[in-house]
Amino acid sequence: MEENAKEVEHDLRENIDLLHNQLREKDRQIEQLQQVISDHERTILKFRETVKNMQFQNEQCKKQIEKYDEQLKLIGSVQSSEFKAKIVETKTYGEIIENELKKLDVQNLTRHVHFLTLFLPEQF
């Protein structure tokens, strides 16, 4: 019986040692996981900071784009007015040229009629 008790004690000690080893391994795993968690938390904080910075930059860019759009509208309206004036000027110039061409046509036709009358008999 004593031998049996020693064997049971020995088995129990081995079992205790095995459980202690498992406990140490679990503690080590817990420590590693806590390190991973803290690393992830730092990464998340950095990500949030980066997102905040990017949102701020995005807002600044939007404001700058709005400002440039307003400037372009002002410039566009000025250019539009200048463009309309240029169109009116060109149209007027075209009408003047057309009138001059019509005058030349009338002169040529008059001269042509004059030449025809010179060679045609008076009864015609």
Short mmCIF file of N, CA and C in Angstrom, two decimals:
data_model
loop_
_atom_site.label_atom_id
_atom_site.label_comp_id
_atom_site.label_asym_id
_atom_site.label_seq_id
_atom_site.Cartn_x
_atom_site.Cartn_y
_atom_site.Cartn_z
N MET A 1 0.81 -1.18 0.00
CA MET A 1 0.00 0.00 0.00
C MET A 1 0.86 1.26 0.00
N GLU A 2 1.93 1.18 0.74
CA GLU A 2 2.84 2.32 0.77
C GLU A 2 3.41 2.55 -0.63
N GLU A 3 3.72 1.47 -1.27
CA GLU A 3 4.25 1.58 -2.62
C GLU A 3 3.18 2.16 -3.55
N ASN A 4 1.98 1.74 -3.36
CA ASN A 4 0.87 2.24 -4.16
C ASN A 4 0.66 3.73 -3.88
N ALA A 5 0.78 4.13 -2.62
CA ALA A 5 0.61 5.54 -2.26
C ALA A 5 1.73 6.37 -2.87
N LYS A 6 2.97 5.82 -2.87
CA LYS A 6 4.09 6.54 -3.48
C LYS A 6 3.87 6.68 -4.98
N GLU A 7 3.32 5.63 -5.58
CA GLU A 7 3.07 5.69 -7.02
C GLU A 7 1.98 6.72 -7.33
N VAL A 8 0.95 6.75 -6.52
CA VAL A 8 -0.13 7.73 -6.70
C VAL A 8 0.44 9.14 -6.48
N GLU A 9 1.27 9.29 -5.42
CA GLU A 9 1.89 10.59 -5.14
C GLU A 9 2.75 11.01 -6.33
N HIS A 10 3.51 10.07 -6.86
CA HIS A 10 4.37 10.36 -8.00
C HIS A 10 3.52 10.78 -9.21
N ASP A 11 2.45 10.05 -9.46
CA ASP A 11 1.54 10.40 -10.58
C ASP A 11 0.92 11.78 -10.37
N LEU A 12 0.53 12.04 -9.10
CA LEU A 12 -0.07 13.34 -8.80
C LEU A 12 0.95 14.47 -8.98
N ARG A 13 2.19 14.23 -8.55
CA ARG A 13 3.23 15.25 -8.73
C ARG A 13 3.49 15.51 -10.22
N GLU A 14 3.52 14.42 -11.01
CA GLU A 14 3.70 14.59 -12.45
C GLU A 14 2.54 15.38 -13.04
N ASN A 15 1.35 15.05 -12.56
CA ASN A 15 0.16 15.75 -13.03
C ASN A 15 0.22 17.23 -12.64
N ILE A 16 0.66 17.50 -11.40
CA ILE A 16 0.80 18.89 -10.93
C ILE A 16 1.84 19.62 -11.77
N ASP A 17 2.99 18.96 -12.02
CA ASP A 17 4.03 19.58 -12.85
C ASP A 17 3.51 19.88 -14.26
N LEU A 18 2.78 18.93 -14.80
CA LEU A 18 2.21 19.12 -16.13
C LEU A 18 1.25 20.30 -16.14
N LEU A 19 0.41 20.38 -15.10
CA LEU A 19 -0.55 21.49 -15.00
C LEU A 19 0.18 22.83 -14.78
N HIS A 20 1.26 22.82 -13.98
CA HIS A 20 2.06 24.04 -13.80
C HIS A 20 2.66 24.49 -15.13
N ASN A 21 3.18 23.53 -15.87
CA ASN A 21 3.74 23.86 -17.19
C ASN A 21 2.67 24.43 -18.11
N GLN A 22 1.50 23.81 -18.07
CA GLN A 22 0.40 24.32 -18.90
C GLN A 22 -0.01 25.73 -18.46
N LEU A 23 0.00 25.94 -17.13
CA LEU A 23 -0.33 27.27 -16.60
C LEU A 23 0.69 28.31 -17.06
N ARG A 24 1.98 27.96 -16.96
CA ARG A 24 3.03 28.88 -17.42
C ARG A 24 2.86 29.18 -18.92
N GLU A 25 2.56 28.15 -19.69
CA GLU A 25 2.36 28.33 -21.13
C GLU A 25 1.17 29.25 -21.39
N LYS A 26 0.09 29.05 -20.66
CA LYS A 26 -1.10 29.90 -20.81
C LYS A 26 -0.78 31.34 -20.39
N ASP A 27 -0.01 31.52 -19.30
CA ASP A 27 0.40 32.86 -18.88
C ASP A 27 1.24 33.53 -19.98
N ARG A 28 2.14 32.74 -20.57
CA ARG A 28 2.98 33.27 -21.65
C ARG A 28 2.10 33.66 -22.85
N GLN A 29 1.12 32.83 -23.18
CA GLN A 29 0.21 33.15 -24.28
C GLN A 29 -0.61 34.40 -23.98
N ILE A 30 -1.05 34.51 -22.72
CA ILE A 30 -1.81 35.70 -22.31
C ILE A 30 -0.95 36.94 -22.47
N GLU A 31 0.30 36.87 -22.05
CA GLU A 31 1.21 38.01 -22.17
C GLU A 31 1.41 38.37 -23.64
N GLN A 32 1.60 37.36 -24.49
CA GLN A 32 1.77 37.63 -25.92
C GLN A 32 0.52 38.28 -26.50
N LEU A 33 -0.63 37.75 -26.13
CA LEU A 33 -1.89 38.30 -26.64
C LEU A 33 -2.10 39.73 -26.15
N GLN A 34 -1.70 40.01 -24.90
CA GLN A 34 -1.81 41.38 -24.40
C GLN A 34 -0.90 42.32 -25.18
N GLN A 35 0.28 41.83 -25.55
CA GLN A 35 1.18 42.64 -26.37
C GLN A 35 0.57 42.89 -27.75
N VAL A 36 -0.03 41.85 -28.31
CA VAL A 36 -0.70 42.00 -29.61
C VAL A 36 -1.84 43.00 -29.50
N ILE A 37 -2.62 42.89 -28.42
CA ILE A 37 -3.74 43.81 -28.21
C ILE A 37 -3.24 45.24 -28.09
N SER A 38 -2.20 45.45 -27.29
CA SER A 38 -1.68 46.81 -27.13
C SER A 38 -1.11 47.32 -28.46
N ASP A 39 -0.49 46.45 -29.24
CA ASP A 39 0.01 46.84 -30.55
C ASP A 39 -1.16 47.24 -31.47
N HIS A 40 -2.22 46.45 -31.45
CA HIS A 40 -3.40 46.78 -32.25
C HIS A 40 -4.04 48.09 -31.79
N GLU A 41 -4.07 48.30 -30.48
CA GLU A 41 -4.63 49.56 -29.97
C GLU A 41 -3.81 50.75 -30.44
N ARG A 42 -2.47 50.61 -30.41
CA ARG A 42 -1.62 51.70 -30.91
C ARG A 42 -1.86 51.93 -32.40
N THR A 43 -2.00 50.84 -33.14
CA THR A 43 -2.27 50.95 -34.57
C THR A 43 -3.60 51.65 -34.82
N ILE A 44 -4.61 51.27 -34.05
CA ILE A 44 -5.93 51.90 -34.19
C ILE A 44 -5.85 53.38 -33.87
N LEU A 45 -5.12 53.73 -32.81
CA LEU A 45 -4.96 55.15 -32.46
C LEU A 45 -4.26 55.92 -33.58
N LYS A 46 -3.20 55.32 -34.13
CA LYS A 46 -2.50 55.96 -35.25
C LYS A 46 -3.44 56.12 -36.44
N PHE A 47 -4.22 55.08 -36.71
CA PHE A 47 -5.16 55.13 -37.81
C PHE A 47 -6.19 56.24 -37.60
N ARG A 48 -6.71 56.33 -36.38
CA ARG A 48 -7.69 57.38 -36.08
C ARG A 48 -7.08 58.76 -36.25
N GLU A 49 -5.85 58.91 -35.80
CA GLU A 49 -5.15 60.19 -35.95
C GLU A 49 -4.96 60.52 -37.43
N THR A 50 -4.57 59.51 -38.19
CA THR A 50 -4.39 59.71 -39.63
C THR A 50 -5.71 60.08 -40.30
N VAL A 51 -6.78 59.41 -39.90
CA VAL A 51 -8.10 59.71 -40.47
C VAL A 51 -8.50 61.14 -40.13
N LYS A 52 -8.26 61.57 -38.89
CA LYS A 52 -8.57 62.95 -38.51
C LYS A 52 -7.80 63.94 -39.37
N ASN A 53 -6.50 63.68 -39.53
CA ASN A 53 -5.68 64.56 -40.36
C ASN A 53 -6.18 64.60 -41.80
N MET A 54 -6.52 63.45 -42.31
CA MET A 54 -7.00 63.39 -43.70
C MET A 54 -8.34 64.09 -43.85
N GLN A 55 -9.22 63.96 -42.86
CA GLN A 55 -10.50 64.66 -42.91
C GLN A 55 -10.28 66.16 -42.87
N PHE A 56 -9.35 66.60 -42.04
CA PHE A 56 -9.04 68.02 -41.97
C PHE A 56 -8.50 68.51 -43.32
N GLN A 57 -7.57 67.75 -43.88
CA GLN A 57 -7.02 68.11 -45.19
C GLN A 57 -8.11 68.11 -46.25
N ASN A 58 -9.01 67.15 -46.17
CA ASN A 58 -10.11 67.07 -47.12
C ASN A 58 -10.99 68.32 -47.03
N GLU A 59 -11.31 68.74 -45.81
CA GLU A 59 -12.11 69.95 -45.62
C GLU A 59 -11.39 71.17 -46.17
N GLN A 60 -10.08 71.25 -45.91
CA GLN A 60 -9.30 72.37 -46.42
C GLN A 60 -9.32 72.38 -47.95
N CYS A 61 -9.18 71.22 -48.54
CA CYS A 61 -9.21 71.11 -50.01
C CYS A 61 -10.57 71.52 -50.55
N LYS A 62 -11.64 71.09 -49.87
CA LYS A 62 -12.99 71.46 -50.32
C LYS A 62 -13.17 72.97 -50.27
N LYS A 63 -12.70 73.58 -49.18
CA LYS A 63 -12.82 75.04 -49.06
C LYS A 63 -12.03 75.73 -50.16
N GLN A 64 -10.84 75.22 -50.43
CA GLN A 64 -10.00 75.82 -51.46
C GLN A 64 -10.65 75.65 -52.84
N ILE A 65 -11.25 74.50 -53.09
CA ILE A 65 -11.92 74.27 -54.37
C ILE A 65 -13.11 75.22 -54.51
N GLU A 66 -13.88 75.39 -53.44
CA GLU A 66 -15.00 76.33 -53.48
C GLU A 66 -14.51 77.74 -53.78
N LYS A 67 -13.41 78.12 -53.15
CA LYS A 67 -12.84 79.44 -53.38
C LYS A 67 -12.43 79.60 -54.84
N TYR A 68 -11.76 78.58 -55.39
CA TYR A 68 -11.33 78.63 -56.79
C TYR A 68 -12.53 78.63 -57.73
N ASP A 69 -13.59 77.88 -57.37
CA ASP A 69 -14.79 77.87 -58.20
C ASP A 69 -15.41 79.26 -58.27
N GLU A 70 -15.47 79.94 -57.12
CA GLU A 70 -16.01 81.30 -57.10
C GLU A 70 -15.17 82.22 -57.97
N GLN A 71 -13.85 82.10 -57.86
CA GLN A 71 -12.96 82.93 -58.67
C GLN A 71 -13.16 82.63 -60.16
N LEU A 72 -13.31 81.35 -60.49
CA LEU A 72 -13.52 80.98 -61.89
C LEU A 72 -14.84 81.52 -62.42
N LYS A 73 -15.87 81.52 -61.57
CA LYS A 73 -17.16 82.06 -61.99
C LYS A 73 -17.03 83.55 -62.29
N LEU A 74 -16.31 84.26 -61.41
CA LEU A 74 -16.11 85.69 -61.64
C LEU A 74 -15.33 85.93 -62.93
N ILE A 75 -14.26 85.18 -63.09
CA ILE A 75 -13.44 85.31 -64.29
C ILE A 75 -14.26 84.93 -65.52
N GLY A 76 -15.06 83.87 -65.38
CA GLY A 76 -15.89 83.40 -66.49
C GLY A 76 -16.90 84.45 -66.91
N SER A 77 -17.52 85.13 -65.94
CA SER A 77 -18.50 86.15 -66.30
C SER A 77 -17.83 87.33 -66.98
N VAL A 78 -16.64 87.69 -66.52
CA VAL A 78 -15.88 88.78 -67.17
C VAL A 78 -15.50 88.35 -68.58
N GLN A 79 -14.99 87.14 -68.72
CA GLN A 79 -14.60 86.64 -70.03
C GLN A 79 -15.82 86.51 -70.93
N SER A 80 -16.94 86.10 -70.35
CA SER A 80 -18.17 85.96 -71.12
C SER A 80 -18.60 87.31 -71.68
N SER A 81 -18.52 88.36 -70.85
CA SER A 81 -18.87 89.70 -71.31
C SER A 81 -17.93 90.14 -72.42
N GLU A 82 -16.64 89.89 -72.23
CA GLU A 82 -15.66 90.25 -73.26
C GLU A 82 -15.91 89.45 -74.53
N PHE A 83 -16.26 88.19 -74.36
CA PHE A 83 -16.52 87.32 -75.51
C PHE A 83 -17.75 87.81 -76.28
N LYS A 84 -18.81 88.19 -75.55
CA LYS A 84 -20.01 88.70 -76.20
C LYS A 84 -19.71 89.98 -76.96
N ALA A 85 -18.91 90.85 -76.36
CA ALA A 85 -18.53 92.10 -77.03
C ALA A 85 -17.75 91.78 -78.30
N LYS A 86 -16.87 90.80 -78.22
CA LYS A 86 -16.07 90.40 -79.38
C LYS A 86 -16.98 89.85 -80.48
N ILE A 87 -18.00 89.08 -80.10
CA ILE A 87 -18.94 88.53 -81.08
C ILE A 87 -19.70 89.65 -81.77
N VAL A 88 -20.19 90.60 -80.99
CA VAL A 88 -20.92 91.73 -81.56
C VAL A 88 -20.02 92.51 -82.51
N GLU A 89 -18.79 92.74 -82.09
CA GLU A 89 -17.83 93.46 -82.93
C GLU A 89 -17.57 92.71 -84.23
N THR A 90 -17.39 91.42 -84.14
CA THR A 90 -17.13 90.60 -85.32
C THR A 90 -18.34 90.60 -86.25
N LYS A 91 -19.52 90.48 -85.66
CA LYS A 91 -20.75 90.49 -86.45
C LYS A 91 -20.90 91.82 -87.19
N THR A 92 -20.67 92.90 -86.50
CA THR A 92 -20.76 94.23 -87.11
C THR A 92 -19.74 94.36 -88.24
N TYR A 93 -18.54 93.92 -87.99
CA TYR A 93 -17.49 93.98 -89.00
C TYR A 93 -17.89 93.14 -90.22
N GLY A 94 -18.49 91.98 -89.97
CA GLY A 94 -18.96 91.12 -91.06
C GLY A 94 -20.04 91.80 -91.88
N GLU A 95 -20.97 92.49 -91.21
CA GLU A 95 -22.03 93.21 -91.92
C GLU A 95 -21.45 94.33 -92.77
N ILE A 96 -20.47 95.04 -92.25
CA ILE A 96 -19.82 96.12 -93.00
C ILE A 96 -19.17 95.54 -94.26
N ILE A 97 -18.47 94.44 -94.10
CA ILE A 97 -17.80 93.82 -95.26
C ILE A 97 -18.85 93.36 -96.28
N GLU A 98 -19.95 92.77 -95.79
CA GLU A 98 -21.01 92.34 -96.69
C GLU A 98 -21.58 93.51 -97.47
N ASN A 99 -21.82 94.63 -96.79
CA ASN A 99 -22.35 95.82 -97.47
C ASN A 99 -21.37 96.33 -98.52
N GLU A 100 -20.09 96.32 -98.19
CA GLU A 100 -19.08 96.76 -99.17
C GLU A 100 -19.08 95.84 -100.38
N LEU A 101 -19.20 94.53 -100.14
CA LEU A 101 -19.24 93.57 -101.25
C LEU A 101 -20.48 93.80 -102.13
N LYS A 102 -21.62 94.10 -101.49
CA LYS A 102 -22.84 94.37 -102.25
C LYS A 102 -22.66 95.62 -103.10
N LYS A 103 -22.01 96.64 -102.53
CA LYS A 103 -21.75 97.86 -103.30
C LYS A 103 -20.89 97.55 -104.52
N LEU A 104 -19.86 96.73 -104.31
CA LEU A 104 -18.99 96.35 -105.43
C LEU A 104 -19.78 95.56 -106.47
N ASP A 105 -20.67 94.67 -106.03
CA ASP A 105 -21.51 93.92 -106.96
C ASP A 105 -22.39 94.86 -107.78
N VAL A 106 -22.99 95.83 -107.10
CA VAL A 106 -23.84 96.80 -107.79
C VAL A 106 -23.01 97.58 -108.80
N GLN A 107 -21.83 98.01 -108.43
CA GLN A 107 -20.96 98.74 -109.36
C GLN A 107 -20.60 97.87 -110.56
N ASN A 108 -20.24 96.62 -110.29
CA ASN A 108 -19.89 95.71 -111.39
C ASN A 108 -21.09 95.46 -112.31
N LEU A 109 -22.27 95.26 -111.70
CA LEU A 109 -23.46 95.04 -112.52
C LEU A 109 -23.80 96.29 -113.33
N THR A 110 -23.65 97.44 -112.72
CA THR A 110 -23.92 98.69 -113.43
C THR A 110 -22.95 98.83 -114.61
N ARG A 111 -21.70 98.54 -114.38
CA ARG A 111 -20.71 98.60 -115.45
C ARG A 111 -21.02 97.58 -116.54
N HIS A 112 -21.45 96.41 -116.12
CA HIS A 112 -21.80 95.36 -117.07
C HIS A 112 -22.97 95.80 -117.94
N VAL A 113 -23.99 96.37 -117.30
CA VAL A 113 -25.15 96.89 -118.05
C VAL A 113 -24.70 97.99 -119.00
N HIS A 114 -23.83 98.85 -118.54
CA HIS A 114 -23.31 99.94 -119.38
C HIS A 114 -22.61 99.36 -120.61
N PHE A 115 -21.78 98.35 -120.42
CA PHE A 115 -21.08 97.73 -121.55
C PHE A 115 -22.08 97.05 -122.50
N LEU A 116 -23.08 96.41 -121.92
CA LEU A 116 -24.09 95.76 -122.76
C LEU A 116 -24.84 96.78 -123.61
N THR A 117 -25.18 97.90 -122.99
CA THR A 117 -25.91 98.93 -123.73
C THR A 117 -25.07 99.53 -124.84
N LEU A 118 -23.78 99.53 -124.69
CA LEU A 118 -22.90 100.04 -125.75
C LEU A 118 -22.93 99.15 -126.99
N PHE A 119 -23.07 97.88 -126.80
CA PHE A 119 -23.01 96.96 -127.93
C PHE A 119 -24.39 96.53 -128.44
N LEU A 120 -25.42 96.80 -127.69
CA LEU A 120 -26.75 96.43 -128.14
C LEU A 120 -27.36 97.57 -128.94
N PRO A 121 -28.22 97.23 -129.86
CA PRO A 121 -28.88 98.32 -130.60
C PRO A 121 -29.82 99.09 -129.66
N GLU A 122 -30.15 100.29 -130.03
CA GLU A 122 -30.97 101.15 -129.17
C GLU A 122 -32.38 100.63 -129.04
N GLN A 123 -32.84 99.89 -129.98
CA GLN A 123 -34.20 99.39 -129.93
C GLN A 123 -34.34 98.24 -128.93
N PHE A 124 -33.32 97.69 -128.58
CA PHE A 124 -33.39 96.56 -127.66
C PHE A 124 -33.62 97.10 -126.29
#
